[in-house]
Coordinates of C-alpha atoms and ligand atoms in Angstrom, one line a residue:
M4 CA 8.0 -20.6 7.1
D5 CA 5.6 -21.4 4.2
T6 CA 7.2 -21.7 0.8
V7 CA 5.4 -19.5 -1.6
A8 CA 5.4 -20.3 -5.3
P9 CA 6.4 -17.6 -7.7
A10 CA 3.6 -15.0 -7.7
T11 CA 3.1 -15.3 -11.4
S12 CA 1.5 -18.7 -10.8
L13 CA -0.9 -17.5 -8.1
S14 CA -4.2 -15.8 -8.4
F15 CA -5.2 -13.3 -5.8
N16 CA -7.5 -15.9 -4.1
E17 CA -4.6 -18.3 -3.8
L18 CA -2.3 -16.0 -1.9
P19 CA -1.1 -17.8 1.2
V20 CA -2.8 -16.7 4.4
T21 CA -2.0 -18.2 7.8
P22 CA -4.7 -18.5 10.5
A23 CA -3.5 -15.2 12.0
D24 CA -3.8 -13.7 8.6
T25 CA -0.1 -13.1 8.5
P26 CA 1.3 -14.4 5.2
R27 CA 4.9 -15.7 5.5
W28 CA 6.9 -14.6 2.5
T29 CA 10.1 -15.8 1.0
V30 CA 12.4 -13.3 -0.7
A31 CA 11.9 -15.3 -4.0
A32 CA 8.1 -14.8 -3.8
I33 CA 8.5 -11.1 -3.3
E34 CA 11.1 -10.9 -6.1
A35 CA 8.5 -12.6 -8.3
L36 CA 6.0 -9.9 -7.3
F37 CA 8.5 -7.2 -8.2
A38 CA 9.0 -8.9 -11.6
L39 CA 5.3 -8.9 -12.5
P40 CA 4.1 -6.6 -15.3
F41 CA 3.4 -3.3 -13.7
N42 CA -0.3 -3.4 -14.4
D43 CA -0.7 -6.9 -12.9
L44 CA 1.3 -5.9 -9.8
L45 CA -0.9 -2.8 -9.2
F46 CA -4.1 -4.7 -9.9
R47 CA -3.2 -7.3 -7.3
A48 CA -2.1 -4.6 -4.8
Q49 CA -5.4 -2.7 -5.3
Q50 CA -7.4 -5.9 -4.8
V51 CA -5.6 -6.6 -1.5
H52 CA -6.0 -3.0 -0.5
R53 CA -9.8 -3.0 -1.2
A54 CA -10.2 -6.2 0.8
H55 CA -9.1 -4.4 3.9
F56 CA -9.5 -0.7 3.5
D57 CA -11.6 2.1 2.0
A58 CA -9.5 2.6 -1.1
N59 CA -10.1 6.4 -1.0
A60 CA -9.1 7.2 2.6
V61 CA -5.6 8.2 3.6
Q62 CA -4.4 8.7 7.1
L63 CA -2.6 12.0 7.9
S64 CA 0.2 12.2 10.4
T65 CA 2.3 15.4 11.1
L66 CA 5.9 15.1 12.1
L67 CA 7.8 17.4 14.4
S68 CA 11.5 17.2 15.2
I69 CA 11.5 17.7 19.0
K70 CA 15.4 17.5 19.2
T71 CA 17.3 18.2 16.0
G72 CA 20.8 17.4 14.8
G73 CA 24.0 16.5 16.7
C74 CA 23.3 12.8 16.6
A75 CA 26.3 10.5 17.4
E76 CA 25.2 7.7 14.9
D77 CA 26.5 7.4 11.4
C78 CA 23.4 6.5 9.3
G79 CA 24.6 7.3 5.8
Y80 CA 21.3 8.9 4.7
C81 CA 20.7 11.2 7.7
P82 CA 21.3 14.9 7.7
Q83 CA 21.2 14.9 11.5
A84 CA 24.4 12.9 12.1
V85 CA 26.9 15.3 13.7
R86 CA 29.8 13.8 11.7
Y87 CA 28.3 14.9 8.3
H88 CA 28.3 18.6 7.5
T89 CA 24.8 19.2 6.2
G90 CA 24.0 22.7 7.5
V91 CA 21.3 21.3 9.8
E92 CA 21.2 23.5 12.9
N93 CA 21.3 21.7 16.1
Q94 CA 18.4 22.3 18.5
E95 CA 18.0 21.1 22.0
I96 CA 14.8 19.5 23.1
L97 CA 11.7 21.6 22.6
S98 CA 9.5 22.6 25.5
V99 CA 6.1 21.0 26.1
D100 CA 4.4 24.3 25.1
E101 CA 6.2 24.4 21.8
V102 CA 5.2 20.8 21.0
V103 CA 1.6 21.4 22.0
A104 CA 1.4 24.5 19.8
A105 CA 2.7 22.5 16.8
A106 CA 0.3 19.7 17.5
R107 CA -2.6 22.0 17.8
A108 CA -1.7 23.6 14.4
A109 CA -1.4 20.1 12.9
R110 CA -4.8 19.2 14.2
E111 CA -6.3 22.4 12.8
H112 CA -5.0 21.4 9.4
G113 CA -6.6 18.0 9.6
A114 CA -3.9 15.7 10.9
T115 CA -5.1 13.0 13.3
R116 CA -1.7 11.7 14.5
F117 CA 1.3 13.7 15.7
C118 CA 4.7 12.1 15.5
M119 CA 7.6 13.4 17.6
G120 CA 11.1 12.6 16.3
A121 CA 14.4 13.0 18.1
A122 CA 18.0 12.8 16.8
W123 CA 19.2 10.4 19.5
R124 CA 20.8 7.1 19.4
G125 CA 18.4 6.5 22.3
P126 CA 16.8 8.7 25.0
K127 CA 18.4 9.2 28.4
Q128 CA 16.0 8.9 31.3
R129 CA 15.8 12.7 31.8
D130 CA 15.0 13.1 28.0
L131 CA 12.3 10.4 28.3
D132 CA 10.7 12.2 31.2
K133 CA 10.3 15.2 28.9
V134 CA 8.9 13.1 26.1
V135 CA 6.4 11.5 28.5
A136 CA 5.1 15.0 29.3
M137 CA 4.8 15.8 25.6
V138 CA 2.9 12.6 24.9
K139 CA 0.4 13.3 27.7
A140 CA -0.1 16.8 26.4
V141 CA -0.6 15.8 22.8
R142 CA -3.0 13.0 23.8
G143 CA -4.9 15.7 25.8
L144 CA -5.6 17.4 22.4
G145 CA -7.4 14.2 21.3
M146 CA -4.7 13.3 18.7
E147 CA -3.1 9.9 18.3
T148 CA 0.6 10.0 19.3
C149 CA 3.7 8.5 17.8
A150 CA 7.3 8.9 18.8
T151 CA 10.6 8.0 17.2
L152 CA 13.5 8.4 19.7
G153 CA 16.0 5.6 18.7
M154 CA 16.9 2.6 20.7
L155 CA 15.0 2.0 24.0
K156 CA 16.3 0.6 27.2
P157 CA 14.3 -1.8 29.4
G158 CA 11.3 -0.1 30.9
Q159 CA 11.3 2.9 28.6
A160 CA 8.6 1.5 26.2
G161 CA 6.4 0.9 29.2
Q162 CA 6.8 4.4 30.4
L163 CA 5.8 5.7 26.9
R164 CA 2.8 3.4 26.9
D165 CA 1.7 4.6 30.3
A166 CA 1.9 8.2 29.1
G167 CA -0.6 7.3 26.3
L168 CA 1.7 6.8 23.4
D169 CA -0.1 4.9 20.6
Y170 CA 2.7 4.1 18.1
Y171 CA 6.5 3.8 18.3
N172 CA 8.4 4.3 15.0
H173 CA 11.6 2.4 14.7
N174 CA 12.7 1.5 11.1
I175 CA 14.8 -1.4 10.1
D176 CA 15.8 0.9 7.3
T177 CA 17.4 -1.6 5.0
A178 CA 17.8 -5.4 4.6
A179 CA 19.9 -7.0 7.3
D180 CA 22.7 -8.0 5.0
N181 CA 22.9 -4.5 3.6
Y182 CA 22.9 -2.9 7.0
K183 CA 26.6 -2.5 7.4
N184 CA 26.8 -0.6 4.0
V185 CA 24.6 2.1 5.5
I186 CA 25.1 2.2 9.3
T187 CA 28.1 1.0 11.3
T188 CA 27.4 2.5 14.7
R189 CA 24.7 -0.1 15.5
E190 CA 23.6 -3.5 14.2
Y191 CA 20.4 -4.7 12.7
G192 CA 19.9 -6.8 15.7
D193 CA 19.8 -3.7 17.9
R194 CA 16.8 -2.5 15.9
I195 CA 15.1 -5.8 16.4
D196 CA 15.7 -5.7 20.2
T197 CA 14.0 -2.3 20.5
L198 CA 11.1 -3.4 18.2
E199 CA 10.6 -6.4 20.6
K200 CA 10.5 -4.1 23.6
V201 CA 7.9 -1.9 21.8
R202 CA 5.8 -4.9 20.9
E203 CA 6.0 -6.4 24.4
A204 CA 4.9 -3.1 26.0
G205 CA 1.7 -3.3 23.9
L206 CA 2.5 -0.3 21.7
H207 CA 1.6 -0.3 18.0
V208 CA 4.7 -0.8 15.9
C209 CA 5.6 1.6 13.1
C210 CA 8.5 0.1 11.2
G211 CA 9.7 0.4 7.6
G212 CA 12.7 1.4 5.6
I213 CA 14.3 3.5 3.0
V214 CA 14.8 2.7 -0.7
G215 CA 16.8 4.6 -3.3
M216 CA 20.1 4.1 -1.4
G217 CA 21.7 2.2 -4.3
E218 CA 20.4 -1.1 -3.2
T219 CA 19.5 -3.9 -5.6
R220 CA 15.9 -5.0 -6.3
S221 CA 16.7 -8.2 -4.4
A222 CA 17.7 -6.0 -1.3
R223 CA 14.4 -4.2 -1.6
A224 CA 12.5 -7.6 -1.7
T225 CA 14.5 -8.7 1.3
L226 CA 13.6 -5.5 3.2
I227 CA 9.9 -6.2 2.5
A228 CA 10.3 -9.9 3.4
Q229 CA 11.9 -9.0 6.7
L230 CA 9.0 -6.6 7.6
A231 CA 6.3 -8.9 6.3
N232 CA 7.7 -11.9 8.3
M233 CA 7.7 -10.1 11.6
A234 CA 5.1 -11.9 13.7
P235 CA 2.9 -10.0 13.7
Y236 CA 3.9 -7.6 11.0
P237 CA 4.0 -3.9 11.9
E238 CA 0.7 -2.0 12.0
S239 CA 2.3 0.9 10.1
V240 CA 5.0 0.5 7.5
P241 CA 6.7 3.7 6.3
I242 CA 8.4 3.4 2.9
N243 CA 10.8 6.2 2.5
N244 CA 12.4 7.3 -0.8
L245 CA 15.9 8.6 0.1
V246 CA 15.9 12.4 0.4
Q247 CA 19.4 13.1 -0.7
V248 CA 21.0 15.8 1.5
P249 CA 24.4 17.3 0.5
G250 CA 27.1 16.3 3.0
T251 CA 25.6 12.8 3.7
P252 CA 27.5 9.9 2.3
L253 CA 24.5 8.8 0.2
H254 CA 24.2 12.2 -1.5
G255 CA 24.8 11.6 -5.2
T256 CA 23.5 8.0 -5.2
A257 CA 21.9 7.2 -8.6
K258 CA 18.2 8.0 -8.2
L259 CA 15.7 5.1 -8.0
D260 CA 13.3 4.7 -11.0
P261 CA 10.1 6.2 -9.6
L262 CA 8.1 3.3 -11.0
E263 CA 10.3 0.9 -8.9
F264 CA 9.3 3.0 -5.9
V265 CA 5.7 2.4 -6.8
R266 CA 6.4 -1.4 -7.1
T267 CA 8.0 -1.3 -3.6
I268 CA 4.7 0.2 -2.2
A269 CA 2.7 -2.5 -4.0
C270 CA 4.8 -5.3 -2.6
A271 CA 4.4 -3.9 0.9
R272 CA 0.7 -3.7 0.5
I273 CA 0.4 -7.3 -0.9
T274 CA 2.6 -8.8 1.8
M275 CA 1.2 -6.8 4.7
P276 CA -2.5 -6.6 3.8
K277 CA -3.8 -5.0 7.0
A278 CA -0.9 -2.6 7.6
M279 CA -1.1 1.1 7.0
V280 CA 1.5 1.5 4.3
R281 CA 2.9 5.0 4.6
L282 CA 4.1 6.9 1.6
S283 CA 6.8 8.7 3.6
A284 CA 9.9 10.7 2.8
G285 CA 10.5 11.7 -0.8
R286 CA 7.0 12.9 -1.7
Q287 CA 8.2 16.4 -2.6
E288 CA 10.6 15.1 -5.2
M289 CA 8.1 12.6 -6.6
G290 CA 5.4 14.7 -8.2
D291 CA 1.7 14.2 -8.2
A292 CA 1.4 11.5 -10.8
I293 CA 3.8 9.1 -9.0
Q294 CA 2.1 9.8 -5.7
A295 CA -1.3 8.9 -7.4
L296 CA 0.3 5.6 -8.5
C297 CA 1.5 5.0 -4.9
F298 CA -2.1 5.4 -3.6
L299 CA -3.3 3.0 -6.4
A300 CA -0.5 0.6 -5.2
G301 CA -2.0 0.6 -1.7
A302 CA -0.3 3.4 0.2
N303 CA -2.9 4.8 2.6
S304 CA -1.0 7.1 4.9
I305 CA 1.3 10.1 4.5
F306 CA 3.2 12.7 6.5
Y307 CA 1.3 15.9 6.2
G308 CA 2.7 19.3 6.7
E309 CA 5.5 21.3 5.0
K310 CA 8.3 19.7 6.8
L311 CA 9.4 16.1 7.6
L312 CA 12.0 16.4 10.3
T313 CA 14.6 18.6 8.7
T314 CA 13.8 18.4 5.0
G315 CA 10.8 19.6 2.9
N316 CA 7.5 17.9 2.4
P317 CA 4.6 19.1 0.1
D318 CA 2.6 22.1 1.5
V319 CA -0.8 21.4 3.1
E320 CA -2.5 23.4 0.3
N321 CA -0.8 21.1 -2.3
D322 CA -1.8 18.0 -0.5
Q323 CA -5.4 19.3 -0.2
A324 CA -5.5 20.0 -3.9
L325 CA -4.0 16.6 -4.7
F326 CA -6.6 14.9 -2.5
A327 CA -9.4 16.8 -4.3
R328 CA -8.1 15.9 -7.7
L329 CA -7.9 12.2 -6.7
G330 CA -11.1 12.1 -4.7
L331 CA -9.2 11.1 -1.6
Q332 CA -10.5 11.7 1.9
P333 CA -8.6 12.0 5.2
M334 CA -9.0 8.7 7.2
N335 CA -11.0 8.7 10.4
P336 CA -8.7 7.6 13.3
A337 CA -11.3 4.9 14.3
A338 CA -10.5 3.1 11.0
T339 CA -6.9 2.6 11.9
Q340 CA -7.5 0.7 15.2
Ligands
LIG404 N1 17.1 8.8 15.7 C1 16.0 7.9 15.7 C2 16.3 6.7 14.8 O1 17.1 6.8 14.0 O2 15.6 5.7 15.0 C3 14.7 8.6 15.2 C4 14.7 9.6 14.1 S1 15.3 9.0 12.5 C5 15.6 10.6 11.6 C6 13.8 8.3 11.8 C7 13.9 7.7 10.4 O3 14.0 8.8 9.5 C8 15.1 6.9 10.1 O4 15.0 5.6 10.6 C9 15.0 6.8 8.6 O5 14.2 5.8 8.1 C10 14.4 8.2 8.2 N2 15.3 9.1 7.5 C11 16.3 9.8 8.0 N3 16.9 10.5 7.1 C12 16.3 10.2 5.9 C13 16.5 10.6 4.5 N4 17.4 11.5 4.2 N5 15.6 10.1 3.6 C14 14.7 9.3 4.0 N6 14.4 8.8 5.2 C15 15.2 9.3 6.2
LIG405 C1 9.9 7.6 8.8 O1 9.9 6.4 8.4 N1 10.2 8.7 8.0 C2 10.1 9.9 8.8 C3 9.6 9.4 10.2 N2 9.5 8.0 10.0 C4 10.2 9.8 11.4 C5 11.3 10.7 8.8 C6 11.8 11.1 7.5 C7 13.0 12.0 7.6 C8 13.5 12.5 6.3 C9 14.7 13.4 6.5 C10 14.5 14.6 7.4 O2 13.5 15.3 7.2 O3 15.4 14.9 8.2
LIG406 FE1 20.7 9.7 14.4 FE2 18.3 8.7 13.7 FE3 19.7 10.3 12.0 FE4 20.6 7.8 12.5 S1 18.6 8.3 11.6 S2 21.8 9.7 12.5 S3 20.0 7.6 14.7 S4 18.8 10.9 13.9

């Protein structure tokens, strides 16, 4: 791994870039980015952003929970874990027709990608067969497809690829050494195993994490380093701000300073210059001004539609009004390939 000098001593043109255009980042270098004056950090992030993307285009994905609640895992943030009493109503897997109707509506509102999420530790083969049919049907509408189904067994990523899946979302969620504070029913290494299967199958990787879980800034820098040092780094990097749901262990955690969330976005953009950085969960609680700063910091994709999986997200009308106020345009899918 290259050793990167503290960012304060580097100009933008001196940022380390490997031949594969994959910078290798130390935690110390990312901590130095976090420590920059806010304006310097955002300026640098915006420079990186403009070197690779149209700064005024934002990709729109709509999420649908295709199987809700009743999950056996103990992720401390998640309202769908059966062991926490959060009021989320369990729902068995949806039919292909229900999924197609939701995808069609999302397409009509302007979403170009449809992401299907399931509250599973991982899919059983009979579940995967149903998801395969959903992916084929959504692809048939001309939309990009994404699925997030938990851990995959050998062969399952290939079945999804053959069905026409474009992206698989599987977050590392938090830094490896913070993992056991948040989830005990699986290990960080299990996530990496699935990510390797996804990559080997030739699917695009969507992998990010959650902040605002009471972690230190150093843990946030470590999360970003672990994403940025994947070789190659993920094509899509969702940065979620914890949505605190009553009944989950992380409900009541001290809220993250919103400007620290913006800094996290900027660090993701600088360290993963060509990735789509997704401003994910937490937008509803954030307000327009912080979202505007996130776009300035290099976020260029969002979840679009009034619901995430089980919690709220800004209404389509609100997002359309925000885009108009900021002069943002929905991104053409061809620009993300
Ligand atoms: N069960 C599968 C899994 O865990 O991989 C897929 C669905 S799971 C709900 C997808 C992602 O949602 C998690 O990895 C986590 O990053 C995010 N998530 C879940 N609950 C959240 C919350 N309350 N706030 C922010 N992000 C959350
Ligand atoms: C991701 O990183 N965030 C999305 C998506 N990938 C699947 C999920 C956010 C879930 C927020 C809590 C909920 O709505 O249940
Ligand atoms: Fe289950 Fe995924 Fe929620 Fe964890 S994040 S409890 S695996 S649905």
